[in-house]
Structure formats: C-alpha cells, structure tokens
Amino acid sequence: MKLFLLYYSGAGNTQLVATYLMRQLRRMGHSVTTKFAKKGLKLPSISGYDGLIVGSPVYAYQPPDTLLEVVKHLPKLKSMPVYTFMTKGLISGNAPLALANAIESKGGIVIGHSEILMADTLFLLTSHRGSLWEWFMLQANMLAVRQIKRLPHKVIKAFERKSRYRFRKKLYVPLTNIIAREFHRFVEEKSRLFFADEKCDLCGACVGLCPNSNIRIVDEKVIFGEDCDLCVRCVHRCPQEAIQIGRYIAKAPRYVPQRDRYLRELMK
Ligand SMILES: Cc1cc2nc3c(=O)[nH]c(=O)nc-3n(C[C@H](O)[C@H](O)[C@H](O)COP(=O)(O)O)c2cc1C
Ligand code: SF4
Ligand code: SF4
C-alpha cells in the first residue's frame, strides 16, 4: 500500500508514534511518506495514495488548532480512506470527532481510530525533577508500548476492510467543551510568560522547533510571539533547558520521549 502520514506533535509523543508506525509499515512492505503539520503547510495533491494516516495529540479535549488548519487546507480527499490516531494524557473529549469532522469535510472517510495514553507533557511541568509525581506520570508510557506495537497491524487491517469507523457517543463532551473554551484563555495568559533564562546560548534550535514559527532571535534575545498553542515543544526540547514559563516550571523535568525508559525500545 502507498500511504501518506501527516502528524502534529509538541513535546514528541505523537512524533515518536508516527516514526515507529512509519518504520514498521515500511518493514511490512508498504510505502509511507510522512509530513509534520507545521503552521501554513499546504500539501499538493495526495490522490496517488491508497490512504492517509493522521496523528495528533489531544490539547484541551481538542486537536491542536494548527493541525486543524492544515487539514482544512488539504486538497480534496475524494473518498480517500483515513486512519486517525491520537496520543493523550487521560481524556480525549471531543478531539477524535473534531478531527474526523475536519477530515470528512474534505471528502475523506475515517475508517479507523486509535487512542494511546502516554505521559502528559503539560502536567509533567507541574512536577519536580525526580519526584514521585513525575515518576507516576511517566508510568503511562509503560502501558503505551504494547498499544503502539499493535498499531501498524490495526492500521493495515482497517485499510483492508475500508468500512466507516463509528465513534462512540460521549455524554461528558459538553462539559469538556466548556473547559476547552476556558483553556484558550489560559493558553493566551501563559504564552505571554515564556522567556529564555541565562542558560540560553542562542543556539537557535527553538526557532526551528516551534510548529507555529512563533519564536525569533532578535539582537541576541529569544523573542516569543503571540501565536502559541502551548504545545510545550520548545520547553522540553531546548538543549539547555532554558525556556521558562514565568516561574512555574523552574524545577520541572524536561521530557524527551526518545529517552524515556519505556519508549526508547521502540526506536530500535
Ligand atoms: C496544551 C496541552 C493540553 C493537553 N490537554 C489534554 C487533554 O485535554 N486531554 C488529555 O488526555 N491530554 C491532554 N494533554 C496531554 C497530551 O495530549 C499528551 O501528553 C500527548 O501525548 C502529547 O503529545 P505530543 O508530545 O505529541 O504533543 C495536553 C497536553 C498539552 C501540552
Ligand atoms: S533552544 Fe534554548 S538555548 Fe537554544 S536559542 Fe532557544 S532558548 Fe536558547
Ligand atoms: S512557542 Fe513553544 S509552546 Fe508555543 S507553539 Fe511554539 S514551540 Fe509550542
């Protein structure tokens, strides 16, 4: 099969799953092209593919705005089968259906969906390095490994069957939708508190890492703009661990999924 894999990722959980999926599908003899859904990405026609896979994290019970924007600008999918997978810290709320609706409004047909519980990249920032709370949150990755290993086979089975996926009705969604709206205000507030502390050596990595191109270096100073989704990619990936959000995360661990004791076996 010839498949296109589009994904978005903040700290890297979804990226790790996408990379694993791509490698395994190729080992199974399929052809896979991948693309990170950065802000402003416009894909040319993908009509030559047998199917599309879309990977997304859950942010405040929704898919990230940036990914929804990229999906909105996809070329017409003309009944193309689409498999979606999401990584989440606990509860996905309306995120799977919102992503499916965006895909179906482009003419795609969602034929399968998986959700994988992984370390919560936002809540990890509420813990202290080496604390029990940090250890507890990382345990989700132990359970994730089995699910991630099963994903390639689930994806291929769904593409072979090609029947429309039925999402379960969730009665709690009106409540999570209210929280999601409030969360947007929270993001706006917190994104104004980003700064690079004295550990910053102006390497420039964060500029390229931000999916929203929201970081610049001007006059030897790291500047954060106003287009932040709080994906926390820059926070976790800065090689000097220099990016701070006010004084809230000074003692928090930085998390790189590839180095996680459970997930790293998937990178072999
Ligand atoms: C801004 C933000 C909001 C989040 N909101 C939720 C949520 O509503 N429900 C949930 O289950 N997990 C939530 N999480 C946890 C992430 O979905 C989870 O850690 C995911 O694996 C992150 O993937 P990524 O590293 O590819 O961004 C949130 C994480 C962030 C950064
Ligand atoms: S990645 Fe970190 S060290 Fe490099 S420029 Fe950005 S804030 Fe500074
Ligand atoms: S500034 Fe940092 S947290 Fe905000 S969107 Fe860019 S990488 Fe994500």
Coordinates of C-alpha atoms and ligand atoms in Angstrom, one line a residue:
M1 CA 0.0 0.0 0.0
K2 CA 1.1 3.6 -0.6
L3 CA 0.3 5.7 2.4
F4 CA 0.7 9.3 3.5
L5 CA 1.2 10.0 7.2
L6 CA 0.5 13.5 8.4
Y7 CA 1.1 14.3 12.0
Y8 CA 1.5 17.1 14.5
S9 CA 3.4 16.9 17.8
G10 CA 4.5 19.1 20.6
A11 CA 7.0 17.5 23.1
G12 CA 7.2 14.5 20.8
N13 CA 4.9 11.7 21.9
T14 CA 2.9 11.7 18.7
Q15 CA 6.1 12.1 16.6
L16 CA 7.5 9.0 18.3
V17 CA 4.4 7.0 17.5
A18 CA 4.4 8.3 13.9
T19 CA 8.0 7.4 13.4
Y20 CA 7.5 3.9 14.8
L21 CA 4.4 3.5 12.6
M22 CA 6.3 4.6 9.5
R23 CA 9.2 2.3 10.2
Q24 CA 7.1 -0.8 10.9
L25 CA 4.8 -0.2 7.9
R26 CA 7.9 0.1 5.7
R27 CA 9.2 -3.1 7.2
M28 CA 5.9 -4.7 6.3
G29 CA 6.5 -3.7 2.7
H30 CA 4.3 -0.6 2.4
S31 CA 5.4 2.7 1.1
V32 CA 5.0 5.6 3.6
T33 CA 5.6 9.4 3.1
T34 CA 5.5 11.5 6.3
K35 CA 5.0 15.2 6.9
F36 CA 4.9 17.2 10.1
A37 CA 1.9 19.5 10.1
K38 CA 3.6 22.9 10.7
K39 CA 1.6 26.1 10.5
G40 CA 1.0 27.2 6.9
L41 CA 1.7 23.7 5.5
K42 CA -0.2 23.2 2.2
L43 CA 0.1 19.8 0.7
P44 CA 0.0 19.2 -3.0
S45 CA -2.5 16.6 -4.3
I46 CA -2.3 13.2 -2.5
S47 CA -4.7 11.5 -4.8
G48 CA -2.0 9.0 -5.8
Y49 CA -2.0 7.4 -2.3
D50 CA -4.1 4.5 -1.2
G51 CA -4.8 6.1 2.2
L52 CA -4.0 8.9 4.6
I53 CA -3.0 8.5 8.3
V54 CA -3.4 11.5 10.6
G55 CA -1.7 11.6 14.0
S56 CA -2.5 14.2 16.6
P57 CA -2.1 14.9 20.3
V58 CA -5.1 15.9 22.4
Y59 CA -4.8 19.5 23.7
A60 CA -7.7 20.6 25.9
Y61 CA -10.0 17.9 24.6
Q62 CA -9.4 19.1 21.0
P63 CA -6.9 18.5 18.3
P64 CA -4.3 21.4 18.1
D65 CA -5.6 24.4 16.1
T66 CA -2.5 24.2 13.8
L67 CA -3.3 20.6 12.7
L68 CA -7.0 21.5 12.1
E69 CA -5.8 24.4 9.9
V70 CA -3.5 22.2 7.9
V71 CA -6.3 19.6 7.4
K72 CA -8.6 22.5 6.3
H73 CA -6.2 23.3 3.5
L74 CA -5.7 19.7 2.4
P75 CA -6.5 19.0 -1.3
K76 CA -9.9 17.3 -1.8
L77 CA -9.7 13.8 -0.4
K78 CA -12.3 12.3 -2.8
S79 CA -13.4 9.4 -0.6
M80 CA -9.9 8.5 0.4
P81 CA -9.8 6.2 3.5
V82 CA -8.2 7.9 6.5
Y83 CA -6.9 6.3 9.8
T84 CA -6.5 8.7 12.7
F85 CA -4.5 8.1 15.9
M86 CA -4.2 10.3 19.0
T87 CA -1.9 10.4 21.9
K88 CA -3.4 11.7 25.1
G89 CA -2.7 12.2 28.8
L90 CA -6.1 11.0 30.0
I91 CA -9.3 12.1 28.4
S92 CA -9.7 12.9 24.7
G93 CA -13.1 14.6 24.9
N94 CA -14.3 15.9 21.5
A95 CA -10.8 15.7 19.9
P96 CA -11.3 12.5 17.8
L97 CA -14.7 13.6 16.5
A98 CA -13.4 17.2 15.7
L99 CA -10.5 15.7 13.8
A100 CA -12.8 13.2 12.0
N101 CA -15.2 16.0 11.1
A102 CA -12.4 18.1 9.6
I103 CA -11.2 15.2 7.6
E104 CA -14.7 14.3 6.4
S105 CA -15.4 17.9 5.4
K106 CA -12.5 17.5 2.9
G107 CA -14.2 14.3 1.5
G108 CA -12.1 11.7 3.4
I109 CA -13.7 8.7 5.1
V110 CA -12.4 7.8 8.5
I111 CA -12.0 4.0 8.6
G112 CA -10.2 3.5 11.9
H113 CA -9.1 5.4 15.0
S114 CA -6.8 4.6 17.9
E115 CA -6.0 6.5 21.2
I116 CA -2.8 5.9 23.1
L117 CA -2.4 7.0 26.7
M118 CA 1.1 8.5 27.2
A119 CA 2.9 10.8 29.7
D120 CA 1.1 14.1 29.9
T121 CA 3.5 16.6 28.5
L122 CA 1.7 19.6 30.2
F123 CA 1.1 18.0 33.6
L124 CA 4.7 16.8 33.7
L125 CA 5.6 20.5 34.0
T126 CA 3.6 20.7 37.3
S127 CA 6.0 18.2 38.9
H128 CA 9.5 18.5 40.2
R129 CA 12.5 16.6 38.8
G130 CA 12.9 13.2 40.5
S131 CA 9.6 13.5 42.3
L132 CA 7.1 10.7 42.8
W133 CA 4.5 12.7 40.7
E134 CA 6.9 12.8 37.8
W135 CA 7.6 9.0 38.2
F136 CA 3.8 8.3 38.3
M137 CA 3.1 10.3 35.2
L138 CA 5.8 8.5 33.2
Q139 CA 4.3 5.1 34.0
A140 CA 1.7 5.7 31.3
N141 CA 4.4 5.1 28.8
M142 CA 4.9 1.5 30.1
L143 CA 1.3 0.7 29.1
A144 CA 1.7 2.7 25.8
V145 CA 4.4 0.5 24.4
R146 CA 2.1 -2.5 23.9
Q147 CA -0.6 -0.4 22.2
I148 CA 2.0 1.3 20.0
K149 CA 3.4 -2.1 18.9
R150 CA -0.1 -3.2 17.8
L151 CA -0.9 0.0 15.9
P152 CA 0.7 -0.9 12.5
H153 CA -1.4 -4.1 12.2
K154 CA -4.5 -2.3 13.3
V155 CA -3.9 0.4 10.6
I156 CA -3.4 -2.1 7.8
K157 CA -6.4 -4.2 8.8
A158 CA -8.6 -1.1 8.8
F159 CA -7.3 -0.1 5.3
E160 CA -8.1 -3.6 4.0
R161 CA -11.6 -3.5 5.5
K162 CA -12.3 0.1 4.5
S163 CA -15.5 0.4 6.5
R164 CA -16.5 3.7 8.0
Y165 CA -15.4 4.0 11.7
R166 CA -18.2 4.7 14.2
F167 CA -17.2 7.0 17.0
R168 CA -18.8 6.3 20.4
K169 CA -21.1 9.0 21.8
K170 CA -19.5 10.6 24.9
L171 CA -22.0 12.1 27.3
Y172 CA -19.4 14.2 29.0
V173 CA -18.4 16.2 25.9
P174 CA -20.5 19.3 26.6
L175 CA -18.5 19.7 29.8
T176 CA -15.1 19.2 28.2
N177 CA -16.1 21.7 25.5
I178 CA -16.7 24.4 28.2
I179 CA -13.2 23.6 29.8
A180 CA -11.7 23.7 26.3
R181 CA -13.0 27.3 25.8
E182 CA -11.6 28.4 29.1
F183 CA -8.3 26.7 28.2
H184 CA -7.8 29.1 25.3
R185 CA -7.8 32.0 27.7
F186 CA -5.3 30.0 29.9
V187 CA -3.0 29.5 26.9
E188 CA -3.1 33.2 26.0
E189 CA -2.2 34.2 29.5
K190 CA 0.6 31.6 29.9
S191 CA 2.2 32.1 26.5
R192 CA 2.9 35.7 27.5
L193 CA 5.1 34.4 30.3
F194 CA 7.6 32.5 28.1
F195 CA 11.2 33.6 28.3
A196 CA 14.7 32.1 27.8
D197 CA 16.8 32.3 31.0
E198 CA 20.5 32.8 31.5
K199 CA 21.3 29.2 30.4
C200 CA 20.3 30.1 26.8
D201 CA 23.4 30.0 24.5
L202 CA 21.4 31.4 21.5
C203 CA 21.8 28.1 19.6
G204 CA 18.6 28.8 17.6
A205 CA 17.1 25.3 18.0
C206 CA 13.8 26.6 19.4
V207 CA 13.3 28.8 16.3
G208 CA 13.1 25.7 14.0
L209 CA 11.3 23.6 16.6
C210 CA 8.2 25.7 17.0
P211 CA 5.4 24.3 14.8
N212 CA 3.9 27.9 14.7
S213 CA 7.1 29.8 13.8
N214 CA 6.4 31.8 16.9
I215 CA 10.0 32.1 18.1
R216 CA 12.6 34.5 16.8
I217 CA 16.0 35.6 17.8
V218 CA 16.5 39.4 17.6
D219 CA 19.5 41.3 18.9
E220 CA 20.8 38.2 20.7
K221 CA 17.5 37.8 22.5
V222 CA 14.9 35.0 22.2
I223 CA 11.5 36.5 21.4
F224 CA 8.3 34.6 21.8
G225 CA 5.3 35.9 19.7
E226 CA 1.6 35.7 20.3
D227 CA 0.8 32.6 18.2
C228 CA 1.5 30.0 20.8
D229 CA -0.6 26.8 21.2
L230 CA 1.2 25.8 24.4
C231 CA 2.4 22.7 22.7
V232 CA 5.5 22.9 25.0
R233 CA 7.8 21.6 22.3
C234 CA 10.3 24.4 22.8
V235 CA 10.2 23.9 26.6
H236 CA 11.0 20.2 26.5
R237 CA 13.4 20.3 23.5
C238 CA 15.6 23.3 24.3
P239 CA 19.1 21.6 24.7
Q240 CA 19.9 24.0 27.6
E241 CA 16.5 23.6 29.3
A242 CA 16.5 27.4 29.3
I243 CA 12.9 28.0 28.4
Q244 CA 10.7 29.0 31.3
I245 CA 7.0 29.9 31.7
G246 CA 7.2 32.6 34.4
R247 CA 8.5 31.0 37.5
Y248 CA 6.1 28.0 37.3
I249 CA 8.4 25.4 35.7
A250 CA 11.8 26.2 37.1
K251 CA 12.0 22.9 38.9
A252 CA 10.0 20.8 36.4
P253 CA 11.6 18.0 34.4
R254 CA 12.1 18.3 30.7
Y255 CA 10.8 15.3 28.8
V256 CA 12.2 13.8 25.6
P257 CA 10.1 10.7 24.6
Q258 CA 13.1 9.0 22.8
R259 CA 15.0 9.0 26.1
D260 CA 12.1 7.6 28.1
R261 CA 13.0 4.2 29.8
Y262 CA 9.9 2.5 28.3
L263 CA 9.6 4.2 24.9
R264 CA 13.2 4.1 23.8
E265 CA 12.9 0.4 22.9
L266 CA 10.5 1.5 20.1
M267 CA 13.3 3.4 18.4
K268 CA 15.5 0.4 17.7
Ligands
LIG1 C1 -1.6 22.2 26.0 C2 -1.8 20.7 26.3 C3 -3.1 20.3 26.6 C4 -3.4 19.0 26.9 N1 -4.7 18.6 27.1 C5 -5.0 17.3 27.2 C6 -6.4 16.9 27.3 O1 -7.3 17.7 27.2 N2 -6.6 15.6 27.5 C7 -5.6 14.7 27.5 O2 -5.9 13.5 27.6 N3 -4.3 15.0 27.4 C8 -4.0 16.3 27.3 N4 -2.7 16.7 27.1 C9 -1.6 15.7 27.2 C10 -1.2 15.3 25.7 O3 -2.3 15.0 24.9 C11 -0.3 14.1 25.7 O4 0.8 14.3 26.6 C12 0.2 13.9 24.3 O5 0.8 12.6 24.2 C13 1.2 14.9 23.9 O6 1.6 14.6 22.6 P1 2.8 15.4 21.8 O7 4.1 15.2 22.6 O8 2.9 14.8 20.5 O9 2.4 16.9 21.8 C14 -2.4 18.0 26.9 C15 -1.0 18.5 26.7 C16 -0.8 19.8 26.4 C17 0.6 20.2 26.1
SF4_2 S1 16.8 26.3 22.0 FE1 17.2 27.1 24.1 S2 19.4 27.5 24.2 FE2 18.8 27.4 22.0 S3 18.2 29.6 21.5 FE3 16.4 28.5 22.1 S4 16.2 29.0 24.3 FE4 18.3 29.4 23.7
SF4_3 S1 6.3 28.9 21.4 FE1 6.8 26.9 22.2 S2 5.0 26.2 23.2 FE2 4.4 27.9 21.9 S3 3.7 26.9 19.9 FE3 6.0 27.4 19.8 S4 7.0 25.5 20.4 FE4 4.9 25.4 21.1

